[in-house]
């Protein structure tokens, strides 16, 4: 069966990274203040563009690269195209009233990731959750009733993330998903026995997909590198120097992109996945969880 034709398309997050990085390379050793004056910009605007804090309009890209001496029409077109993609408005940009900027940024990167990793110690991660499980979990975390508007909004965002991921999994360039769970996640009946039974059925269905890998850390494993806390990690096949980590807390979330920070989480994830060389941990844990539900 023939594979996909052409390069994998990118979304706004990766387009912004590539464009800001390339513009910084083009500036080279030119003083930033001199470039800003020549473009009739503030120095802070140029800094924000180069540090991927704001987007830049296509016409501004053309003017800037001409100032840098770029004359190749194909190269100019490529950079302008990156600007156009980077400014494309996606659904998560409309959630700014409910989500902090770091989380919105993470969702944007998530849409481009070639591999989605996660370690989860207390609850099932969002790619595997049923709507009822998500409602019960969110209600408890926010300490509000299930029908509370804020609970519903958080769950709705999770649903949109799942729909976006499902479309990608069914598309020409499906991402890989590798999730590591503590055994307690499957033994905790979130939402009650009926909700948890349906959740386990859904987990089995998702884990059967060829792109999805689920590893369960049994209690008998004792200490392991994941005990430092839950996190999500994104990697990108076309941008091997870019890893993105998100750490969520009840109060806020933290987005990490610095290689010195993210490498630690890549190493932790590698160690955790290596605990299940035979690929049998999920089946064993599910057998225990099903037995506990029926007892």
PDB file of C-alpha atoms in Angstrom:
ATOM      1  CA  UNK A   1       0.000   0.000   0.000  1.00  0.00           C
ATOM      2  CA  UNK A   2       1.561   3.366  -1.007  1.00  0.00           C
ATOM      3  CA  UNK A   3       2.345   5.863   1.740  1.00  0.00           C
ATOM      4  CA  UNK A   4       1.290   9.508   1.926  1.00  0.00           C
ATOM      5  CA  UNK A   5       2.430  11.734  -0.911  1.00  0.00           C
ATOM      6  CA  UNK A   6       4.307  14.920  -0.055  1.00  0.00           C
ATOM      7  CA  UNK A   7       5.525  16.328   3.239  1.00  0.00           C
ATOM      8  CA  UNK A   8       3.427  16.298   6.361  1.00  0.00           C
ATOM      9  CA  UNK A   9       1.430  19.547   6.663  1.00  0.00           C
ATOM     10  CA  UNK A  10       2.142  21.789   9.623  1.00  0.00           C
ATOM     11  CA  UNK A  11      -0.099  23.921  11.799  1.00  0.00           C
ATOM     12  CA  UNK A  12       0.241  27.415  13.271  1.00  0.00           C
ATOM     13  CA  UNK A  13       2.434  26.465  16.245  1.00  0.00           C
ATOM     14  CA  UNK A  14       5.209  24.846  14.224  1.00  0.00           C
ATOM     15  CA  UNK A  15       4.954  27.501  11.510  1.00  0.00           C
ATOM     16  CA  UNK A  16       5.574  30.192  14.144  1.00  0.00           C
ATOM     17  CA  UNK A  17       8.575  28.318  15.550  1.00  0.00           C
ATOM     18  CA  UNK A  18      10.138  27.800  12.132  1.00  0.00           C
ATOM     19  CA  UNK A  19       9.526  31.375  11.014  1.00  0.00           C
ATOM     20  CA  UNK A  20      10.778  33.044  14.190  1.00  0.00           C
ATOM     21  CA  UNK A  21      13.871  30.833  14.233  1.00  0.00           C
ATOM     22  CA  UNK A  22      14.674  31.522  10.574  1.00  0.00           C
ATOM     23  CA  UNK A  23      14.196  35.259  10.944  1.00  0.00           C
ATOM     24  CA  UNK A  24      16.585  35.282  13.877  1.00  0.00           C
ATOM     25  CA  UNK A  25      19.159  33.375  11.787  1.00  0.00           C
ATOM     26  CA  UNK A  26      18.748  35.856   8.931  1.00  0.00           C
ATOM     27  CA  UNK A  27      19.423  38.805  11.231  1.00  0.00           C
ATOM     28  CA  UNK A  28      22.721  37.133  12.135  1.00  0.00           C
ATOM     29  CA  UNK A  29      24.958  39.660  13.904  1.00  0.00           C
ATOM     30  CA  UNK A  30      23.014  42.757  12.872  1.00  0.00           C
ATOM     31  CA  UNK A  31      22.129  44.741  16.015  1.00  0.00           C
ATOM     32  CA  UNK A  32      18.461  44.227  16.822  1.00  0.00           C
ATOM     33  CA  UNK A  33      17.968  47.920  17.584  1.00  0.00           C
ATOM     34  CA  UNK A  34      19.222  48.914  14.115  1.00  0.00           C
ATOM     35  CA  UNK A  35      16.880  46.411  12.418  1.00  0.00           C
ATOM     36  CA  UNK A  36      13.926  47.625  14.473  1.00  0.00           C
ATOM     37  CA  UNK A  37      14.633  51.254  13.507  1.00  0.00           C
ATOM     38  CA  UNK A  38      14.951  50.325   9.834  1.00  0.00           C
ATOM     39  CA  UNK A  39      11.576  48.534   9.971  1.00  0.00           C
ATOM     40  CA  UNK A  40       9.972  51.392  11.972  1.00  0.00           C
ATOM     41  CA  UNK A  41       9.222  48.941  14.760  1.00  0.00           C
ATOM     42  CA  UNK A  42       9.867  49.050  18.450  1.00  0.00           C
ATOM     43  CA  UNK A  43      12.740  46.881  19.643  1.00  0.00           C
ATOM     44  CA  UNK A  44      10.284  44.907  21.767  1.00  0.00           C
ATOM     45  CA  UNK A  45       8.252  44.009  18.670  1.00  0.00           C
ATOM     46  CA  UNK A  46      11.296  42.541  16.935  1.00  0.00           C
ATOM     47  CA  UNK A  47      12.239  40.660  20.094  1.00  0.00           C
ATOM     48  CA  UNK A  48       8.726  39.227  20.428  1.00  0.00           C
ATOM     49  CA  UNK A  49       8.762  38.076  16.796  1.00  0.00           C
ATOM     50  CA  UNK A  50      12.167  36.394  17.148  1.00  0.00           C
ATOM     51  CA  UNK A  51      11.175  34.781  20.455  1.00  0.00           C
ATOM     52  CA  UNK A  52       7.933  33.381  19.018  1.00  0.00           C
ATOM     53  CA  UNK A  53       5.729  35.526  21.246  1.00  0.00           C
ATOM     54  CA  UNK A  54       3.709  37.139  18.450  1.00  0.00           C
ATOM     55  CA  UNK A  55       2.950  36.443  14.805  1.00  0.00           C
ATOM     56  CA  UNK A  56       4.182  38.607  11.948  1.00  0.00           C
ATOM     57  CA  UNK A  57       2.091  39.663   8.945  1.00  0.00           C
ATOM     58  CA  UNK A  58       3.090  38.370   5.490  1.00  0.00           C
ATOM     59  CA  UNK A  59       3.780  41.899   4.178  1.00  0.00           C
ATOM     60  CA  UNK A  60       6.079  42.488   7.154  1.00  0.00           C
ATOM     61  CA  UNK A  61       7.909  39.252   6.418  1.00  0.00           C
ATOM     62  CA  UNK A  62       8.562  40.384   2.847  1.00  0.00           C
ATOM     63  CA  UNK A  63       9.855  43.757   3.983  1.00  0.00           C
ATOM     64  CA  UNK A  64      12.073  42.242   6.682  1.00  0.00           C
ATOM     65  CA  UNK A  65      13.694  39.589   4.492  1.00  0.00           C
ATOM     66  CA  UNK A  66      14.311  42.143   1.758  1.00  0.00           C
ATOM     67  CA  UNK A  67      16.067  44.253   4.385  1.00  0.00           C
ATOM     68  CA  UNK A  68      18.186  41.194   5.178  1.00  0.00           C
ATOM     69  CA  UNK A  69      19.127  40.865   1.512  1.00  0.00           C
ATOM     70  CA  UNK A  70      17.055  37.791   0.623  1.00  0.00           C
ATOM     71  CA  UNK A  71      16.238  37.852  -3.107  1.00  0.00           C
ATOM     72  CA  UNK A  72      15.329  34.244  -3.900  1.00  0.00           C
ATOM     73  CA  UNK A  73      11.584  34.294  -4.759  1.00  0.00           C
ATOM     74  CA  UNK A  74      11.125  30.693  -3.615  1.00  0.00           C
ATOM     75  CA  UNK A  75      12.690  31.424  -0.215  1.00  0.00           C
ATOM     76  CA  UNK A  76      10.597  34.573   0.218  1.00  0.00           C
ATOM     77  CA  UNK A  77       7.468  32.626  -0.748  1.00  0.00           C
ATOM     78  CA  UNK A  78       8.313  29.907   1.789  1.00  0.00           C
ATOM     79  CA  UNK A  79       8.663  32.419   4.611  1.00  0.00           C
ATOM     80  CA  UNK A  80       5.492  34.250   3.611  1.00  0.00           C
ATOM     81  CA  UNK A  81       3.645  30.924   3.563  1.00  0.00           C
ATOM     82  CA  UNK A  82       4.902  30.217   7.077  1.00  0.00           C
ATOM     83  CA  UNK A  83       3.516  33.583   8.143  1.00  0.00           C
ATOM     84  CA  UNK A  84       0.135  32.777   6.603  1.00  0.00           C
ATOM     85  CA  UNK A  85      -0.036  29.407   8.359  1.00  0.00           C
ATOM     86  CA  UNK A  86       1.145  30.877  11.676  1.00  0.00           C
ATOM     87  CA  UNK A  87      -1.736  33.368  11.624  1.00  0.00           C
ATOM     88  CA  UNK A  88      -4.404  30.786  10.830  1.00  0.00           C
ATOM     89  CA  UNK A  89      -7.088  30.946  13.515  1.00  0.00           C
ATOM     90  CA  UNK A  90      -7.830  27.571  15.077  1.00  0.00           C
ATOM     91  CA  UNK A  91     -10.596  26.637  17.499  1.00  0.00           C
ATOM     92  CA  UNK A  92      -8.403  26.823  20.599  1.00  0.00           C
ATOM     93  CA  UNK A  93      -7.751  30.546  20.097  1.00  0.00           C
ATOM     94  CA  UNK A  94     -11.403  31.145  20.960  1.00  0.00           C
ATOM     95  CA  UNK A  95     -10.981  29.548  24.393  1.00  0.00           C
ATOM     96  CA  UNK A  96      -8.832  32.329  25.884  1.00  0.00           C
ATOM     97  CA  UNK A  97     -11.512  33.249  28.428  1.00  0.00           C
ATOM     98  CA  UNK A  98     -11.309  29.791  29.993  1.00  0.00           C
ATOM     99  CA  UNK A  99      -7.736  28.641  29.391  1.00  0.00           C
ATOM    100  CA  UNK A 100      -4.400  30.206  30.264  1.00  0.00           C
ATOM    101  CA  UNK A 101      -1.962  31.105  27.522  1.00  0.00           C
ATOM    102  CA  UNK A 102       0.457  28.256  28.240  1.00  0.00           C
ATOM    103  CA  UNK A 103      -2.296  25.658  27.899  1.00  0.00           C
ATOM    104  CA  UNK A 104      -3.548  27.204  24.652  1.00  0.00           C
ATOM    105  CA  UNK A 105       0.024  27.088  23.376  1.00  0.00           C
ATOM    106  CA  UNK A 106       0.318  23.440  24.340  1.00  0.00           C
ATOM    107  CA  UNK A 107      -2.911  22.535  22.510  1.00  0.00           C
ATOM    108  CA  UNK A 108      -1.544  24.285  19.415  1.00  0.00           C
ATOM    109  CA  UNK A 109       1.690  22.261  19.565  1.00  0.00           C
ATOM    110  CA  UNK A 110      -0.338  19.116  20.244  1.00  0.00           C
ATOM    111  CA  UNK A 111      -2.041  19.576  16.884  1.00  0.00           C
ATOM    112  CA  UNK A 112       1.354  19.300  15.138  1.00  0.00           C
ATOM    113  CA  UNK A 113       3.050  16.662  17.279  1.00  0.00           C
ATOM    114  CA  UNK A 114       4.179  13.457  15.599  1.00  0.00           C
ATOM    115  CA  UNK A 115       4.373  11.660  18.954  1.00  0.00           C
ATOM    116  CA  UNK A 116       2.238  12.398  22.024  1.00  0.00           C
ATOM    117  CA  UNK A 117       3.564  11.045  25.321  1.00  0.00           C
ATOM    118  CA  UNK A 118       2.179  11.255  28.825  1.00  0.00           C
ATOM    119  CA  UNK A 119       2.715   9.938  32.326  1.00  0.00           C
ATOM    120  CA  UNK A 120      -0.384   9.936  34.546  1.00  0.00           C
ATOM    121  CA  UNK A 121      -0.392   8.870  38.165  1.00  0.00           C
ATOM    122  CA  UNK A 122      -3.969   9.550  39.318  1.00  0.00           C
ATOM    123  CA  UNK A 123      -6.405   9.736  36.397  1.00  0.00           C
ATOM    124  CA  UNK A 124      -6.733   8.558  32.831  1.00  0.00           C
ATOM    125  CA  UNK A 125      -5.303  11.047  30.313  1.00  0.00           C
ATOM    126  CA  UNK A 126      -7.555  13.042  28.027  1.00  0.00           C
ATOM    127  CA  UNK A 127      -7.032  10.952  24.836  1.00  0.00           C
ATOM    128  CA  UNK A 128      -8.524   7.911  26.583  1.00  0.00           C
ATOM    129  CA  UNK A 129     -11.403   9.459  28.544  1.00  0.00           C
ATOM    130  CA  UNK A 130     -15.109   8.893  27.925  1.00  0.00           C
ATOM    131  CA  UNK A 131     -17.415  11.929  28.328  1.00  0.00           C
ATOM    132  CA  UNK A 132     -18.881  10.595  31.581  1.00  0.00           C
ATOM    133  CA  UNK A 133     -15.434   9.919  33.050  1.00  0.00           C
ATOM    134  CA  UNK A 134     -14.308  13.411  32.015  1.00  0.00           C
ATOM    135  CA  UNK A 135     -17.363  15.013  33.638  1.00  0.00           C
ATOM    136  CA  UNK A 136     -16.928  13.138  36.920  1.00  0.00           C
ATOM    137  CA  UNK A 137     -13.202  13.863  37.026  1.00  0.00           C
ATOM    138  CA  UNK A 138     -13.539  17.574  36.193  1.00  0.00           C
ATOM    139  CA  UNK A 139     -16.402  18.084  38.625  1.00  0.00           C
ATOM    140  CA  UNK A 140     -14.276  16.651  41.420  1.00  0.00           C
ATOM    141  CA  UNK A 141     -11.153  18.659  40.534  1.00  0.00           C
ATOM    142  CA  UNK A 142     -13.067  21.947  40.237  1.00  0.00           C
ATOM    143  CA  UNK A 143     -15.220  21.057  43.273  1.00  0.00           C
ATOM    144  CA  UNK A 144     -18.373  22.017  41.391  1.00  0.00           C
ATOM    145  CA  UNK A 145     -21.506  20.129  40.272  1.00  0.00           C
ATOM    146  CA  UNK A 146     -21.421  18.201  37.016  1.00  0.00           C
ATOM    147  CA  UNK A 147     -23.895  20.624  35.410  1.00  0.00           C
ATOM    148  CA  UNK A 148     -21.838  23.700  36.369  1.00  0.00           C
ATOM    149  CA  UNK A 149     -21.023  25.798  33.248  1.00  0.00           C
ATOM    150  CA  UNK A 150     -17.297  25.858  34.035  1.00  0.00           C
ATOM    151  CA  UNK A 151     -17.204  22.072  34.348  1.00  0.00           C
ATOM    152  CA  UNK A 152     -19.029  21.705  31.045  1.00  0.00           C
ATOM    153  CA  UNK A 153     -16.678  24.160  29.340  1.00  0.00           C
ATOM    154  CA  UNK A 154     -13.544  22.318  30.448  1.00  0.00           C
ATOM    155  CA  UNK A 155     -15.033  19.023  29.275  1.00  0.00           C
ATOM    156  CA  UNK A 156     -16.052  20.619  25.978  1.00  0.00           C
ATOM    157  CA  UNK A 157     -12.455  21.718  25.366  1.00  0.00           C
ATOM    158  CA  UNK A 158     -11.318  18.161  26.103  1.00  0.00           C
ATOM    159  CA  UNK A 159     -13.908  16.861  23.627  1.00  0.00           C
ATOM    160  CA  UNK A 160     -12.593  19.201  20.928  1.00  0.00           C
ATOM    161  CA  UNK A 161      -9.045  18.010  21.589  1.00  0.00           C
ATOM    162  CA  UNK A 162     -10.222  14.423  21.221  1.00  0.00           C
ATOM    163  CA  UNK A 163     -12.039  15.198  17.959  1.00  0.00           C
ATOM    164  CA  UNK A 164      -8.950  16.926  16.582  1.00  0.00           C
ATOM    165  CA  UNK A 165      -6.800  13.958  17.579  1.00  0.00           C
ATOM    166  CA  UNK A 166      -9.273  11.451  16.149  1.00  0.00           C
ATOM    167  CA  UNK A 167      -9.233  13.282  12.808  1.00  0.00           C
ATOM    168  CA  UNK A 168      -5.435  13.111  12.803  1.00  0.00           C
ATOM    169  CA  UNK A 169      -5.418   9.412  13.716  1.00  0.00           C
ATOM    170  CA  UNK A 170      -7.731   8.718  10.785  1.00  0.00           C
ATOM    171  CA  UNK A 171      -5.729  10.938   8.417  1.00  0.00           C
ATOM    172  CA  UNK A 172      -2.699  10.431   6.205  1.00  0.00           C
ATOM    173  CA  UNK A 173      -0.157  11.318   8.916  1.00  0.00           C
ATOM    174  CA  UNK A 174      -1.407   9.806  12.181  1.00  0.00           C
ATOM    175  CA  UNK A 175       0.590  10.660  15.307  1.00  0.00           C
ATOM    176  CA  UNK A 176       1.906   8.030  17.693  1.00  0.00           C
ATOM    177  CA  UNK A 177       0.540   8.024  21.246  1.00  0.00           C
ATOM    178  CA  UNK A 178       2.485   6.518  24.163  1.00  0.00           C
ATOM    179  CA  UNK A 179       0.869   6.782  27.595  1.00  0.00           C
ATOM    180  CA  UNK A 180       2.126   5.472  30.908  1.00  0.00           C
ATOM    181  CA  UNK A 181      -0.316   4.978  33.799  1.00  0.00           C
ATOM    182  CA  UNK A 182       0.106   4.013  37.404  1.00  0.00           C
ATOM    183  CA  UNK A 183      -1.928   0.936  38.297  1.00  0.00           C
ATOM    184  CA  UNK A 184      -4.025   3.075  40.684  1.00  0.00           C
ATOM    185  CA  UNK A 185      -5.523   4.894  37.684  1.00  0.00           C
ATOM    186  CA  UNK A 186      -7.379   1.738  36.606  1.00  0.00           C
ATOM    187  CA  UNK A 187      -8.458   0.789  40.123  1.00  0.00           C
ATOM    188  CA  UNK A 188     -10.005   4.154  40.996  1.00  0.00           C
ATOM    189  CA  UNK A 189     -13.744   4.001  39.990  1.00  0.00           C
ATOM    190  CA  UNK A 190     -14.151   7.593  38.858  1.00  0.00           C
ATOM    191  CA  UNK A 191     -17.851   8.343  38.437  1.00  0.00           C
ATOM    192  CA  UNK A 192     -18.889   5.030  39.945  1.00  0.00           C
ATOM    193  CA  UNK A 193     -18.789   1.445  38.770  1.00  0.00           C
ATOM    194  CA  UNK A 194     -20.979   1.906  35.689  1.00  0.00           C
ATOM    195  CA  UNK A 195     -18.987   4.871  34.388  1.00  0.00           C
ATOM    196  CA  UNK A 196     -15.709   3.089  35.081  1.00  0.00           C
ATOM    197  CA  UNK A 197     -16.845  -0.110  33.372  1.00  0.00           C
ATOM    198  CA  UNK A 198     -17.675   1.861  30.209  1.00  0.00           C
ATOM    199  CA  UNK A 199     -14.366   3.699  30.537  1.00  0.00           C
ATOM    200  CA  UNK A 200     -12.422   0.433  30.656  1.00  0.00           C
ATOM    201  CA  UNK A 201     -14.233  -0.778  27.520  1.00  0.00           C
ATOM    202  CA  UNK A 202     -13.263   2.455  25.765  1.00  0.00           C
ATOM    203  CA  UNK A 203      -9.660   2.129  26.940  1.00  0.00           C
ATOM    204  CA  UNK A 204      -9.478  -1.387  25.499  1.00  0.00           C
ATOM    205  CA  UNK A 205     -10.836  -0.078  22.181  1.00  0.00           C
ATOM    206  CA  UNK A 206      -8.348   2.795  22.033  1.00  0.00           C
ATOM    207  CA  UNK A 207      -5.384   0.621  23.034  1.00  0.00           C
ATOM    208  CA  UNK A 208      -6.177  -1.734  20.147  1.00  0.00           C
ATOM    209  CA  UNK A 209      -5.339   0.998  17.647  1.00  0.00           C
ATOM    210  CA  UNK A 210      -1.889   0.471  16.074  1.00  0.00           C
ATOM    211  CA  UNK A 211      -0.845   4.055  16.851  1.00  0.00           C
ATOM    212  CA  UNK A 212      -1.624   3.798  20.573  1.00  0.00           C
ATOM    213  CA  UNK A 213       0.677   2.320  23.226  1.00  0.00           C
ATOM    214  CA  UNK A 214      -0.404   2.108  26.885  1.00  0.00           C
ATOM    215  CA  UNK A 215       1.964   0.948  29.619  1.00  0.00           C
ATOM    216  CA  UNK A 216       0.824   0.380  33.210  1.00  0.00           C
ATOM    217  CA  UNK A 217       3.233   0.592  36.126  1.00  0.00           C
ATOM    218  CA  UNK A 218       2.274  -2.044  38.726  1.00  0.00           C
ATOM    219  CA  UNK A 219       2.432  -1.290  42.455  1.00  0.00           C
ATOM    220  CA  UNK A 220       5.114  -3.948  42.852  1.00  0.00           C
ATOM    221  CA  UNK A 221       7.455  -1.865  40.695  1.00  0.00           C
ATOM    222  CA  UNK A 222       8.135   0.326  43.717  1.00  0.00           C
ATOM    223  CA  UNK A 223       9.968   3.576  43.079  1.00  0.00           C
ATOM    224  CA  UNK A 224      10.349   4.760  39.490  1.00  0.00           C
ATOM    225  CA  UNK A 225      11.318   7.974  37.622  1.00  0.00           C
ATOM    226  CA  UNK A 226       7.694   9.080  37.213  1.00  0.00           C
ATOM    227  CA  UNK A 227       7.174   9.671  40.900  1.00  0.00           C
ATOM    228  CA  UNK A 228       8.188  13.291  40.372  1.00  0.00           C
ATOM    229  CA  UNK A 229       4.742  13.981  38.915  1.00  0.00           C
ATOM    230  CA  UNK A 230       2.387  13.838  35.959  1.00  0.00           C
ATOM    231  CA  UNK A 231       3.430  15.440  32.659  1.00  0.00           C
ATOM    232  CA  UNK A 232       2.752  15.442  28.914  1.00  0.00           C
ATOM    233  CA  UNK A 233       5.495  15.455  26.282  1.00  0.00           C
ATOM    234  CA  UNK A 234       5.257  16.239  22.575  1.00  0.00           C
ATOM    235  CA  UNK A 235       7.898  15.478  19.945  1.00  0.00           C
ATOM    236  CA  UNK A 236       8.054  16.411  16.268  1.00  0.00           C
ATOM    237  CA  UNK A 237       9.592  14.304  13.502  1.00  0.00           C
ATOM    238  CA  UNK A 238      10.278  17.315  11.266  1.00  0.00           C
ATOM    239  CA  UNK A 239      11.659  19.432  14.123  1.00  0.00           C
ATOM    240  CA  UNK A 240      13.876  17.088  16.104  1.00  0.00           C
ATOM    241  CA  UNK A 241      15.349  19.918  18.172  1.00  0.00           C
ATOM    242  CA  UNK A 242      11.912  20.862  19.508  1.00  0.00           C
ATOM    243  CA  UNK A 243      10.287  19.030  22.404  1.00  0.00           C
ATOM    244  CA  UNK A 244       7.336  20.484  24.323  1.00  0.00           C
ATOM    245  CA  UNK A 245       6.356  19.561  27.883  1.00  0.00           C
ATOM    246  CA  UNK A 246       3.227  20.584  29.756  1.00  0.00           C
ATOM    247  CA  UNK A 247       2.812  20.203  33.518  1.00  0.00           C
ATOM    248  CA  UNK A 248      -0.693  20.873  34.812  1.00  0.00           C
ATOM    249  CA  UNK A 249      -1.591  21.761  38.388  1.00  0.00           C
ATOM    250  CA  UNK A 250      -4.966  22.641  39.964  1.00  0.00           C
ATOM    251  CA  UNK A 251      -3.988  26.325  39.885  1.00  0.00           C
ATOM    252  CA  UNK A 252      -2.184  26.703  36.556  1.00  0.00           C
ATOM    253  CA  UNK A 253      -0.041  24.957  33.943  1.00  0.00           C
ATOM    254  CA  UNK A 254       3.552  25.262  32.796  1.00  0.00           C
ATOM    255  CA  UNK A 255       4.738  25.018  29.190  1.00  0.00           C
ATOM    256  CA  UNK A 256       8.391  24.065  28.719  1.00  0.00           C
ATOM    257  CA  UNK A 257      10.232  24.269  25.393  1.00  0.00           C
ATOM    258  CA  UNK A 258      13.846  24.794  26.468  1.00  0.00           C
ATOM    259  CA  UNK A 259      15.870  21.719  25.506  1.00  0.00           C
ATOM    260  CA  UNK A 260      17.675  21.632  28.844  1.00  0.00           C
ATOM    261  CA  UNK A 261      14.316  21.291  30.602  1.00  0.00           C
ATOM    262  CA  UNK A 262      12.527  18.965  28.201  1.00  0.00           C
ATOM    263  CA  UNK A 263      15.376  16.454  27.869  1.00  0.00           C
ATOM    264  CA  UNK A 264      14.794  15.330  31.453  1.00  0.00           C
ATOM    265  CA  UNK A 265      11.198  14.425  30.641  1.00  0.00           C
ATOM    266  CA  UNK A 266      12.181  12.625  27.446  1.00  0.00           C
ATOM    267  CA  UNK A 267      14.579  10.485  29.488  1.00  0.00           C
ATOM    268  CA  UNK A 268      11.954   9.804  32.169  1.00  0.00           C
ATOM    269  CA  UNK A 269       9.449   8.722  29.530  1.00  0.00           C
ATOM    270  CA  UNK A 270      11.988   6.422  27.892  1.00  0.00           C
ATOM    271  CA  UNK A 271      12.693   4.757  31.251  1.00  0.00           C
ATOM    272  CA  UNK A 272       8.988   4.333  32.021  1.00  0.00           C
ATOM    273  CA  UNK A 273       8.171   2.782  28.645  1.00  0.00           C
ATOM    274  CA  UNK A 274      11.083   0.380  29.087  1.00  0.00           C
ATOM    275  CA  UNK A 275       9.407  -1.149  32.171  1.00  0.00           C
ATOM    276  CA  UNK A 276       7.111  -3.146  29.861  1.00  0.00           C
ATOM    277  CA  UNK A 277       9.407  -4.866  27.327  1.00  0.00           C
ATOM    278  CA  UNK A 278       6.883  -7.611  26.569  1.00  0.00           C
ATOM    279  CA  UNK A 279       3.923  -5.250  26.142  1.00  0.00           C
ATOM    280  CA  UNK A 280       1.782  -7.157  28.637  1.00  0.00           C
ATOM    281  CA  UNK A 281       1.335  -4.619  31.441  1.00  0.00           C
ATOM    282  CA  UNK A 282      -1.985  -3.203  30.223  1.00  0.00           C
ATOM    283  CA  UNK A 283      -3.655  -6.613  29.837  1.00  0.00           C
ATOM    284  CA  UNK A 284      -2.545  -7.648  33.312  1.00  0.00           C
ATOM    285  CA  UNK A 285      -3.704  -4.403  34.892  1.00  0.00           C
ATOM    286  CA  UNK A 286      -7.051  -4.503  33.079  1.00  0.00           C
ATOM    287  CA  UNK A 287      -7.701  -8.020  34.352  1.00  0.00           C
ATOM    288  CA  UNK A 288      -7.184  -6.750  37.891  1.00  0.00           C
ATOM    289  CA  UNK A 289      -9.344  -3.667  37.331  1.00  0.00           C
ATOM    290  CA  UNK A 290     -12.225  -5.683  35.865  1.00  0.00           C
ATOM    291  CA  UNK A 291     -12.030  -8.150  38.736  1.00  0.00           C
ATOM    292  CA  UNK A 292     -12.127  -5.279  41.260  1.00  0.00           C
ATOM    293  CA  UNK A 293     -15.194  -3.758  39.586  1.00  0.00           C
ATOM    294  CA  UNK A 294     -17.076  -7.050  39.674  1.00  0.00           C
ATOM    295  CA  UNK A 295     -16.221  -7.879  43.282  1.00  0.00           C
TER     296      UNK A 295
END
